[in-house]
Coordinates of C-alpha atoms and ligand atoms in Angstrom, one line a residue:
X1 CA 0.0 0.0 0.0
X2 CA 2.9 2.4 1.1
X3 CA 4.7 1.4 -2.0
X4 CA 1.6 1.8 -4.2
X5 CA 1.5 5.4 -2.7
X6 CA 4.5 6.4 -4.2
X7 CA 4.2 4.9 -7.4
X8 CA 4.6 7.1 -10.1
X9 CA 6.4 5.3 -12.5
X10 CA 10.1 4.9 -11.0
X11 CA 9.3 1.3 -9.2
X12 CA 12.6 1.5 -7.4
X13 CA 12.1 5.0 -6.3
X14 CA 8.6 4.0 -5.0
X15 CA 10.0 1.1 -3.1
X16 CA 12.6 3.4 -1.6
X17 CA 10.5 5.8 -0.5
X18 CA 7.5 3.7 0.9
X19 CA 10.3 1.3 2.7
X20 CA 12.1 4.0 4.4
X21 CA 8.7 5.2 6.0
X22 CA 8.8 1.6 7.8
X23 CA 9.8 0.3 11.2
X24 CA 10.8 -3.2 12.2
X25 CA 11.6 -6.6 10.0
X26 CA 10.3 -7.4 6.6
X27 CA 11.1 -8.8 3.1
X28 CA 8.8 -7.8 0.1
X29 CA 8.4 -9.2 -3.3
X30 CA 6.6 -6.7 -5.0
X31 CA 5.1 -6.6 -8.8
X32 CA 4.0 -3.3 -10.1
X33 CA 0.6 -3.7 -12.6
X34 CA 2.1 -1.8 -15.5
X35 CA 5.7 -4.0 -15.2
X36 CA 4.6 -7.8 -16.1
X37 CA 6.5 -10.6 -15.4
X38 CA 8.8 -8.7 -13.0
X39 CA 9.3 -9.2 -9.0
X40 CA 11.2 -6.7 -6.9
X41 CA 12.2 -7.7 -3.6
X42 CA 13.9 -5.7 -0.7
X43 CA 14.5 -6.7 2.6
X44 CA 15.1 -5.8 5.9
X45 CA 15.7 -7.8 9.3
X46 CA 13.7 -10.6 7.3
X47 CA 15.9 -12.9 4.8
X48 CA 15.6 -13.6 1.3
X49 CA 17.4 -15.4 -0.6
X50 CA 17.5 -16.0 -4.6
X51 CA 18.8 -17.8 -7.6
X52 CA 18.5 -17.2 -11.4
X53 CA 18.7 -21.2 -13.1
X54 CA 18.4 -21.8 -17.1
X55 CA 14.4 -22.4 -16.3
X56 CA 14.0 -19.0 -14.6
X57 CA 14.5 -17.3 -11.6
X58 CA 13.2 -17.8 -8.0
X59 CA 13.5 -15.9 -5.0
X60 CA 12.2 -17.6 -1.2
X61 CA 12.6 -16.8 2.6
X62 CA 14.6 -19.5 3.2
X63 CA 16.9 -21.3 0.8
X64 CA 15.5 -25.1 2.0
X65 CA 13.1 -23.6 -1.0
X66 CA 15.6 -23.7 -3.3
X67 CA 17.3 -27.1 -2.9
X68 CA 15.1 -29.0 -5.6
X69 CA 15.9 -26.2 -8.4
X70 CA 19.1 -24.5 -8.2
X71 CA 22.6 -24.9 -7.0
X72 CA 23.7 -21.8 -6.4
X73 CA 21.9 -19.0 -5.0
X74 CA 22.7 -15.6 -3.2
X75 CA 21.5 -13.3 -0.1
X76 CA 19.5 -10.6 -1.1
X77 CA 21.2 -7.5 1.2
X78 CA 19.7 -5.5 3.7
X79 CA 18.2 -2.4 1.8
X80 CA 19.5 -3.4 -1.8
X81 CA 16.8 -3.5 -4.4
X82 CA 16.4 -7.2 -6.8
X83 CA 14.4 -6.9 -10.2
X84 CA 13.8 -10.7 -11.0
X85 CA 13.2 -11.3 -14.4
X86 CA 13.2 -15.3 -15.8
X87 CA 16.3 -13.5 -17.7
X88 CA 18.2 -12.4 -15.1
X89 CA 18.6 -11.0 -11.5
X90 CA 20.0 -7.5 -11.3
X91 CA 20.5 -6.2 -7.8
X92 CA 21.1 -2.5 -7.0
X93 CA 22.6 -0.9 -3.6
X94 CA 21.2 1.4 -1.4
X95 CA 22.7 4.1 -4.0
X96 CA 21.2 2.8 -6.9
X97 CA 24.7 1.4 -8.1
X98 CA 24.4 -2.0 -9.8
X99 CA 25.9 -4.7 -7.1
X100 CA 27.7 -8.3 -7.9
X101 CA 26.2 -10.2 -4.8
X102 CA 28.4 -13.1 -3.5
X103 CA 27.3 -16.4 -5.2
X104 CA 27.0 -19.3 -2.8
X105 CA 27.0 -23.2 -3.7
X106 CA 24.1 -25.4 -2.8
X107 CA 25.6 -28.6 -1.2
X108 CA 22.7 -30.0 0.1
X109 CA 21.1 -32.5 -2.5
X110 CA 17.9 -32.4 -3.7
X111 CA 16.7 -35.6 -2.2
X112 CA 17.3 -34.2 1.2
X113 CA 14.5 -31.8 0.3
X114 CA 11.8 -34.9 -0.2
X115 CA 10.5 -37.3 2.3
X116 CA 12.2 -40.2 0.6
X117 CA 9.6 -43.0 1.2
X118 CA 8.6 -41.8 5.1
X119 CA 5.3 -40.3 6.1
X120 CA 6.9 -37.0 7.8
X121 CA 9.7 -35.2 7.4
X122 CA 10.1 -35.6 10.9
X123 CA 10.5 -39.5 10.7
X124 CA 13.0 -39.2 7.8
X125 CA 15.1 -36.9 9.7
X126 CA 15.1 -38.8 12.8
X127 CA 16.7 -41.6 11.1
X128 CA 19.4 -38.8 9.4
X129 CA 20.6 -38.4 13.0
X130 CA 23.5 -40.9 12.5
X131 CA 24.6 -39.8 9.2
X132 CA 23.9 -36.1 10.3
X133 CA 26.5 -37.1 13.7
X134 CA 29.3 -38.3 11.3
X135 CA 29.0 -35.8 8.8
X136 CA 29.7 -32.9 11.7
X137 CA 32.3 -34.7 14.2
X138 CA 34.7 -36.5 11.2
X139 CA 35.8 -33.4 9.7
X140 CA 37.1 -31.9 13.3
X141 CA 39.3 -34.9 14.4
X142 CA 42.9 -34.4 13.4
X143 CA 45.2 -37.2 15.5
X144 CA 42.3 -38.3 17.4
X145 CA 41.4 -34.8 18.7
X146 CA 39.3 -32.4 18.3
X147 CA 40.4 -30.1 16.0
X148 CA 38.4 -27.0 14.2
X149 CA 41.3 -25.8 11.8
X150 CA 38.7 -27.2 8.8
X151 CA 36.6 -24.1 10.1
X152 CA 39.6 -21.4 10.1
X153 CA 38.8 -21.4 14.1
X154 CA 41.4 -21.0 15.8
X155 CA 42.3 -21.4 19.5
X156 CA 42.6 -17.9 19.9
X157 CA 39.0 -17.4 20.2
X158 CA 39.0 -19.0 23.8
X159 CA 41.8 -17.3 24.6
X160 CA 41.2 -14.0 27.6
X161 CA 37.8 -15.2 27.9
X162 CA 36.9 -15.4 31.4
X163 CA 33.2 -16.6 31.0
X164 CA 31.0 -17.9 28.1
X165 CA 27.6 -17.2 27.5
X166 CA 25.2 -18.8 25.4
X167 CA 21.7 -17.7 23.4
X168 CA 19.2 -19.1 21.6
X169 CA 16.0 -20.1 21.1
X170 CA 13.8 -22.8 21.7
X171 CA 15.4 -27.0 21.0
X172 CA 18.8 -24.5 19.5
X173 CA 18.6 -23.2 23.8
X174 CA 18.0 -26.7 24.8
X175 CA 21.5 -27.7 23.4
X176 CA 23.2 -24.8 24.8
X177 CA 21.8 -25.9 28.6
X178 CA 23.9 -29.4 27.6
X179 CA 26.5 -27.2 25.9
X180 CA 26.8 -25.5 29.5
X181 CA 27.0 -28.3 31.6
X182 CA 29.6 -30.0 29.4
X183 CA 32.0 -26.8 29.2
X184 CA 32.1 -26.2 33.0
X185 CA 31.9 -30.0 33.4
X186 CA 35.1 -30.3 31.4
X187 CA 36.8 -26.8 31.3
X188 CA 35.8 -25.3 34.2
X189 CA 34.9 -21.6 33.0
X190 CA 31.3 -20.6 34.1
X191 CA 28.7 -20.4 31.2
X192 CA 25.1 -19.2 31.2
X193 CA 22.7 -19.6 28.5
X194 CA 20.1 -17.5 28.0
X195 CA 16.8 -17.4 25.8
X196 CA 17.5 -15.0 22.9
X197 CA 14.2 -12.9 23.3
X198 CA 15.2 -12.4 27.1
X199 CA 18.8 -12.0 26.8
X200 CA 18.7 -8.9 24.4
X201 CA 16.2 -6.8 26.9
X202 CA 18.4 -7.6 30.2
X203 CA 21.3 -4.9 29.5
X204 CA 23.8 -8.8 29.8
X205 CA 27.0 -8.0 31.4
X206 CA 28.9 -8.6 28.4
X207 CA 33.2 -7.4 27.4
X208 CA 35.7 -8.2 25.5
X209 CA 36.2 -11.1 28.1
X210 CA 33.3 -12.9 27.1
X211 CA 32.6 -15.4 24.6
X212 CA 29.3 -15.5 23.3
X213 CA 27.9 -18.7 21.4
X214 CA 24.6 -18.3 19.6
X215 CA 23.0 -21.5 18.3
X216 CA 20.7 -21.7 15.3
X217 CA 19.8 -24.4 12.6
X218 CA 17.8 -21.9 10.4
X219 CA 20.9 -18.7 11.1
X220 CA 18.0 -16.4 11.2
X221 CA 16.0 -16.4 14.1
X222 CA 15.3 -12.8 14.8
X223 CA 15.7 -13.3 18.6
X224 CA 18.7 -14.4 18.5
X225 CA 20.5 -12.8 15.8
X226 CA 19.7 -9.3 17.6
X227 CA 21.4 -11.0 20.7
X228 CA 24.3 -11.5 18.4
X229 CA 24.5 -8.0 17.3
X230 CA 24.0 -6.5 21.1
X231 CA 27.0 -8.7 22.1
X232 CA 28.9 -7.8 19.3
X233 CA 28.4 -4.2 19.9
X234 CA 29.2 -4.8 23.8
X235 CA 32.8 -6.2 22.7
X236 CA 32.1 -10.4 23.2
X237 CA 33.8 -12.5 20.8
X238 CA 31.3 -13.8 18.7
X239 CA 30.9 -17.9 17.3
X240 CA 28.2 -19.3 16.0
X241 CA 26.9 -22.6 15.5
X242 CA 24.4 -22.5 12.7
X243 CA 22.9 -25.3 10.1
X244 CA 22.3 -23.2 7.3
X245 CA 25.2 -21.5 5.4
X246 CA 25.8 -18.1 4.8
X247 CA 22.7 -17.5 6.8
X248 CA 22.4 -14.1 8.5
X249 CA 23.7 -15.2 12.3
X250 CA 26.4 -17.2 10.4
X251 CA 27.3 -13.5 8.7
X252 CA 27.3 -11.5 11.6
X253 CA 29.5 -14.0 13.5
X254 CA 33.5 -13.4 14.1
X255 CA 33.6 -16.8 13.9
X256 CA 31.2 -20.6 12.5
X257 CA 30.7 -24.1 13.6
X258 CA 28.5 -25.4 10.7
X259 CA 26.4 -28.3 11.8
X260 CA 26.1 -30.2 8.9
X261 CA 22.4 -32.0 9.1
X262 CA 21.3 -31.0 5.6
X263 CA 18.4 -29.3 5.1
X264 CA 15.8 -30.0 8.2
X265 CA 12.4 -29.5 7.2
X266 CA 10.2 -30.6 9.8
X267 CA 9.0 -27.4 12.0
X268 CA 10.0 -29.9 14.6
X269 CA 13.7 -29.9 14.6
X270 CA 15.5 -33.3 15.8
X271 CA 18.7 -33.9 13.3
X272 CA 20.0 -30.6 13.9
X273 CA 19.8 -30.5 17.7
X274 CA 21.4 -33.7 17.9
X275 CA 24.3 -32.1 15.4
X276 CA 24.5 -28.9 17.4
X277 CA 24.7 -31.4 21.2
X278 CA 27.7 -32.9 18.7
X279 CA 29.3 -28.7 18.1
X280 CA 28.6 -28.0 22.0
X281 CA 30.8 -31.5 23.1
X282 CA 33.5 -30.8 20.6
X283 CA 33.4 -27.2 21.7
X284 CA 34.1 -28.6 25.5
X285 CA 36.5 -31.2 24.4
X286 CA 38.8 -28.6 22.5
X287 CA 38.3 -25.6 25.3
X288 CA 39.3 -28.6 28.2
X289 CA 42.4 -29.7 25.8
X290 CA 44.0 -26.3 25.4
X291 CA 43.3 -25.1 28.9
X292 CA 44.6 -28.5 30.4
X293 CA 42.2 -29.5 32.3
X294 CA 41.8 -32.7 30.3
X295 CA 44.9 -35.1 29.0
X296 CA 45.7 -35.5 25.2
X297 CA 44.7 -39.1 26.7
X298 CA 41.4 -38.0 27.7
X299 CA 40.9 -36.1 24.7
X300 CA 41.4 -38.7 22.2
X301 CA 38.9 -40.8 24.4
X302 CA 36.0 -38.6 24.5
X303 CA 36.8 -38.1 21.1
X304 CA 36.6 -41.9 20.0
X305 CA 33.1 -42.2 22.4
X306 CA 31.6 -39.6 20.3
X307 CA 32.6 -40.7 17.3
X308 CA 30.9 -44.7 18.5
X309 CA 28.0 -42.4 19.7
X310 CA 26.9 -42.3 15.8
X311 CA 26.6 -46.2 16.1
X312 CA 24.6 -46.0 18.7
X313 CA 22.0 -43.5 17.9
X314 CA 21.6 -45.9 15.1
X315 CA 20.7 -49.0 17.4
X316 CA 18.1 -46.8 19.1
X317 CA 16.4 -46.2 16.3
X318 CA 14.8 -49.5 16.2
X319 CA 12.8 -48.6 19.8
X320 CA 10.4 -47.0 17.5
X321 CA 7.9 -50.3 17.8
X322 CA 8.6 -49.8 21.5
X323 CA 8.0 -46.3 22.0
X324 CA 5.3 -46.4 19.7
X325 CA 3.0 -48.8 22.3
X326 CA 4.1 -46.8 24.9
X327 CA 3.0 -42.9 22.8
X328 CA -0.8 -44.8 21.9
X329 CA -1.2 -44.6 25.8
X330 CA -0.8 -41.0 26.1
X331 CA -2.8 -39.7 23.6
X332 CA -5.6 -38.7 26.2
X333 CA -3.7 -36.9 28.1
X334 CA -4.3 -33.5 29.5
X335 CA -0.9 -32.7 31.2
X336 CA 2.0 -35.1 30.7
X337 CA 5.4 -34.0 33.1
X338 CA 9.2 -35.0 32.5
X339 CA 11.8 -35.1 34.7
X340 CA 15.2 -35.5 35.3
X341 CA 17.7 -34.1 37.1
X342 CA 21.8 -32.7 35.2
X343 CA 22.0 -33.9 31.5
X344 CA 18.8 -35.3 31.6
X345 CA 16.7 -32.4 33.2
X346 CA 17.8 -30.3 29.6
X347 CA 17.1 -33.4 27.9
X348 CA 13.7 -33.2 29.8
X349 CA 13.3 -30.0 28.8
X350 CA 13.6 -30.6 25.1
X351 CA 11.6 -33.6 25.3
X352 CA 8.4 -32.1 26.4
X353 CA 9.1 -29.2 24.2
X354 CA 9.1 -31.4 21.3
X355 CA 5.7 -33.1 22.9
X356 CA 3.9 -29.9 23.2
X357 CA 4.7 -28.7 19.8
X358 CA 3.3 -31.6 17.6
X359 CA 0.9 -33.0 20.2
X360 CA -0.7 -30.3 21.5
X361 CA -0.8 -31.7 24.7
X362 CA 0.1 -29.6 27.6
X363 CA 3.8 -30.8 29.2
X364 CA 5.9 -29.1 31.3
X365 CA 9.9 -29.9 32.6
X366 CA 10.9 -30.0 35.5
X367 CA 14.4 -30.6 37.2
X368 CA 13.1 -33.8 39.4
X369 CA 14.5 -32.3 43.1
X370 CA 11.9 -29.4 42.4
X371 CA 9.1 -31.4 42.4
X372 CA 8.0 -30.8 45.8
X373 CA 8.6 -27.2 46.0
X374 CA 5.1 -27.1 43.8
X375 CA 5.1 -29.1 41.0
X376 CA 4.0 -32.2 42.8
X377 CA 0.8 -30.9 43.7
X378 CA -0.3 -31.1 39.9
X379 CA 0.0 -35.2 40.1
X380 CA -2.8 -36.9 39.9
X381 CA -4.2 -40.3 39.5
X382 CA -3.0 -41.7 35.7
X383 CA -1.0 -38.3 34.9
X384 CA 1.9 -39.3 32.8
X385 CA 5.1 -38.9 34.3
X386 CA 8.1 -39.3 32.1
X387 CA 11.6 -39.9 34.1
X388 CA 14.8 -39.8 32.9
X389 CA 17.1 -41.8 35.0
X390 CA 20.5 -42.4 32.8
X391 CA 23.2 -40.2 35.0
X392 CA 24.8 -42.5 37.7
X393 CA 25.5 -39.5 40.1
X394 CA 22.0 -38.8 40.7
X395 CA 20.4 -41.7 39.5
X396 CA 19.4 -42.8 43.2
X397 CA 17.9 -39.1 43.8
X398 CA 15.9 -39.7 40.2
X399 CA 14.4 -42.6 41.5
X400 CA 13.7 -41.4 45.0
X401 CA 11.7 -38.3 42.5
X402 CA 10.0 -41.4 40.6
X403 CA 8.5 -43.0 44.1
X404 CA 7.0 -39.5 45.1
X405 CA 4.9 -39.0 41.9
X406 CA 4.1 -43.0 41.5
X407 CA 2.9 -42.7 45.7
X408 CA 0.4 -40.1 44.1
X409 CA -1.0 -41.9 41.4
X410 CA 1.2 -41.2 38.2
X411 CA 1.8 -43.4 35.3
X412 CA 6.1 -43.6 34.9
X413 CA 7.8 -44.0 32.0
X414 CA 11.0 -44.7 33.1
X415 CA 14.4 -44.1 30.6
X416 CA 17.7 -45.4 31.9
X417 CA 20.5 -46.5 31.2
X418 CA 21.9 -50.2 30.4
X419 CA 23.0 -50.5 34.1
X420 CA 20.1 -49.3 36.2
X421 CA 18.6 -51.9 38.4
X422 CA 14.9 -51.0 38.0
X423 CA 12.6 -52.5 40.6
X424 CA 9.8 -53.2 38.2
X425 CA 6.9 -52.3 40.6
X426 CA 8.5 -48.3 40.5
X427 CA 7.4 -48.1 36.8
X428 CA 4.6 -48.6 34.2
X429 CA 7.0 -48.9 31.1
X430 CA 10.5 -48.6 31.4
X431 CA 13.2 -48.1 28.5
X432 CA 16.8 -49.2 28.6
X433 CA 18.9 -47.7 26.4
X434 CA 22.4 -49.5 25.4
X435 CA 25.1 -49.2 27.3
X436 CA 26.9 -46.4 26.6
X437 CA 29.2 -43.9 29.1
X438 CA 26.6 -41.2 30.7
X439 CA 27.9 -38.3 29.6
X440 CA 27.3 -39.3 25.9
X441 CA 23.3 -40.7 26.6
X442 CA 21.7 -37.3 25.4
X443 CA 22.3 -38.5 21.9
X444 CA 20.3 -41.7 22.7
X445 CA 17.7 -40.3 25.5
X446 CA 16.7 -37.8 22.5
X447 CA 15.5 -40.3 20.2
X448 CA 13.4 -41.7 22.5
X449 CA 11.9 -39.0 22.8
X450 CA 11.7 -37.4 19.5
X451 CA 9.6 -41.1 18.8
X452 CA 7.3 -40.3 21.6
X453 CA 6.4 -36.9 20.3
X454 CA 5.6 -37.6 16.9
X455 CA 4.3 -41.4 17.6
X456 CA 1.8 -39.5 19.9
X457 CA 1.1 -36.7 17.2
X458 CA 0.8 -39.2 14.5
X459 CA -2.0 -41.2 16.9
X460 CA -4.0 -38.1 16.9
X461 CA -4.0 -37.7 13.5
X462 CA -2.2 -34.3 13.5
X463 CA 0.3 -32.6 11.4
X464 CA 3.5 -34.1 12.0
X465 CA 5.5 -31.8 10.0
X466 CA 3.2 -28.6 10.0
X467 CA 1.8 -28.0 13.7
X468 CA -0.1 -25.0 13.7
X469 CA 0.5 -21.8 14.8
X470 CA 4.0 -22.4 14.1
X471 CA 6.6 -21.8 11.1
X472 CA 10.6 -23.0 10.6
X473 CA 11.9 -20.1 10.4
X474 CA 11.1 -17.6 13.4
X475 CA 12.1 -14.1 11.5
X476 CA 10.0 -11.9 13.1
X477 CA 10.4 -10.8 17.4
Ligands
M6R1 O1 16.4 -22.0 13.5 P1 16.6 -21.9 15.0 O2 17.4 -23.1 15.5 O3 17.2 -20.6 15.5 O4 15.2 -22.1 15.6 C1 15.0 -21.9 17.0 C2 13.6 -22.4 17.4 O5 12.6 -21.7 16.8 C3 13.4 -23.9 17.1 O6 14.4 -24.7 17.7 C4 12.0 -24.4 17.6 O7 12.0 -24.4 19.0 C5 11.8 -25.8 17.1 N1 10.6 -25.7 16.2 C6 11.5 -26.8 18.1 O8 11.3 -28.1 17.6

């Protein structure tokens, strides 16, 4: 409407004028009556990204649009002008001056764009989780440690930092919470995490001291690319670990760790947090190596369990019968509670995320030891409690947390490890997960629990890949 207001002729003036009158994010694709066959775009905060092929030209919000037609592709530029013709793309700068954008290859292949013989999206990508593992931990081991010269990432970036601090959003947060607890685990320099949309409002005590990590599979989530810029601008050194390449969060980064999962298409995202937990452990490994608080030893031996972890992922993908029975129970549900406690309260927390999303059925988190400063007053007979019981140092605490809610009536689903002894009167259903050392079981726990969500959302006869009310690509605040 702005636009039209201005019209008299001179599309790009009219597109300059009625955009400068605006506030806040947007991209436009914008055809003028008297100009056929023509599409300007211009963007701002919002991405777009476009590609001219021998069959035309196409232009998208998100290049997992352009997988199944071009290979290369570029990034429309904040405030520069694109007149799409099917002959040609001509881009002009904020002066008017005709601009060469940078051309970027398409790597991904166009099958990872289809659902290759699965119902969902979300079911195929599950089942990419191994492949999606070994394509992001081989190419940073050099002599069996980790090693991120592949990404031009030097050590210097942890070097002077006295603290780390980590933002994100949503399952990309819930990685950074077992980011966190792996880095002071193994490196011993305090870490925060923070959710992106909170973190940028808080004034965060932020210098040249700090290292800020943003985490993103799309690399344009408006939350969090803002909290990039405000620590930027407060002097952190920036690194970003990001699925999409040459994505905006990737741009504004000092410094990338691409997760390489392909494209995920699902809004429910499962390969790429399990590839980003893979960014977060090498992250810890190589921080623990150079400050010597691990061994080369010790190195190379987390190194070698995450690299078996691939194998193992794979194993647990054949639960899916076994989760399945368990997900057509809860399908009535009005509430259903996870808990955990360490590793496995984030875990916990990304597992009733991903319930909530597809499902629609109300879940909530909790770390288990908080349950009776409130929580435990929401148990009721037959409410479904899932526990998470896979970390040896608190296992006996988890269980003690199982007793309370079963005393009160709720249905346990019980996930441990290989090595738990599980009285089988403290559960309903309980799921053992191969033996494997505890600090790797995220990468297992999750797929238990990415099955759950979408075996319950499939039973309901929703939208697996589409829930409503919700889109990929968060661009706007
Ligand atoms: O693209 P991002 O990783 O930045 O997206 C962040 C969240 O919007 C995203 O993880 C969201 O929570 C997922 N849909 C959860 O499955």
């Amino acid at each position: 409407m702005i636009i039209d207001e201005y019209y008299n002729g001179d599309p790009e003036e009219a597109i300059r004028l009625g955009t400068s009158k605006l506030v806040g994010a947007y991209g436009f694709c914008i055809m003028f009556e008297d100009i056929p066959e023509t599409i300007y775009a211009i963007r701002s905060g919002s991405p777009l990204v476009a590609a001219h092929t021998e069959k035309g030209s196409i232009i998208a919000s998100d290049m997992v649009a352009l997988v199944s037609h071009a290979k290369h592709y570029f990034v429309l530029k904040e405030n520069h002008i694109a007149k799409i013709t099917k002959d040609e793309i001509l881009v002009k700068n904020e002066y008017g001056d005709i601009y060469g954008p940078t051309i970027h290859h398409i790597s991904w292949d166009v099958g990872a764009a289809k659902k290759g013989g699965y119902d969902y999206f979300m079911m195929k990508e599950i089942h990419e989780q191994p492949d999606a593992l070994k394509n992001t931990i081989t190419p940073r081991i050099a002599n069996g440690l980790p090693d991120f010269s592949t990404d031009h990432v030097s050590d210097d970036i942890f070097m002077g930092i006295n603290r780390i601090v980590i933002t994100a959003c949503g399952t990309a947060m819930h990685a950074g919470l077992i980011g966190k607890n792996m880095i002071e685990r193994l490196a011993r320099i305090p870490v925060t995490v923070d959710i992106a949309s909170e973190f940028r409002y808080q004034n965060p005590i932020i210098d040249e001291k700090t290292l800020l990590i943003t985490i993103s599979q799309s690399g344009e989530t408006a939350d969090t690319l803002a909290a990039l810029k405000l620590g930027k601008a407060k002097g952190a050194k920036t690194l970003s670990v990001v699925n999409v390449k040459g994505s905006s969060i990737a741009r504004e980064s000092d410094y990338v760790l691409y997760t390489h999962a392909g494209p995920e298409i699902a809004v429910a995202s499962t390969k790429a947090y399990s590839v980003q937990l893979a960014v977060m452990y090498l992250i810890a490994f190589r921080l623990a190596y150079v400050t010597k608080n691990i061994s080369d030893r010790e190195a190379k031996s987390y190194m070698s369990e995450l690299v078996n972890i691939c194998d193992t992922v794979e194993e647990v993908l054949s639960f899916d019968a076994q989760v399945e029975n368990i997900a057509k129970r809860l399908t009535k549900a009005d509430d259903i509670f996870f808990i955990g406690r360490g590793l496995d309260y984030a875990l916990s927390c990304e597992g009733s995320l991903k319930l909530k999303e597809i499902s629609y059925i109300h879940s909530e988190a909790y770390a288990a030891g908080e349950l009776k400063h409130g929580t435990i007053s929401l148990i009721t007979d037959n409410v479904p409690v899932i526990a998470l019981a896979t970390q040896p140092d608190v296992y006996a605490k988890v269980i003690s947390n199982v007793q309370e809610v079963r005393s009160r009536g709720a249905k346990v689903i019980l996930i441990t490890d290989a090595n738990a002894s599980v009285d089988a009167s403290l559960c309903d259903h309980q799921i053992v997960l191969p033996e494997t050392s505890a600090l790797f079981t995220p990468f297992i726990s999750v797929v238990v629990l990415q099955y759950l969500a979408y075996y319950v959302s499939v039973e309901k006869g929703l939208n697996v890949d589409q829930p409503r009310n919700l889109a990929k690509s968060v661009t706007v605040e």
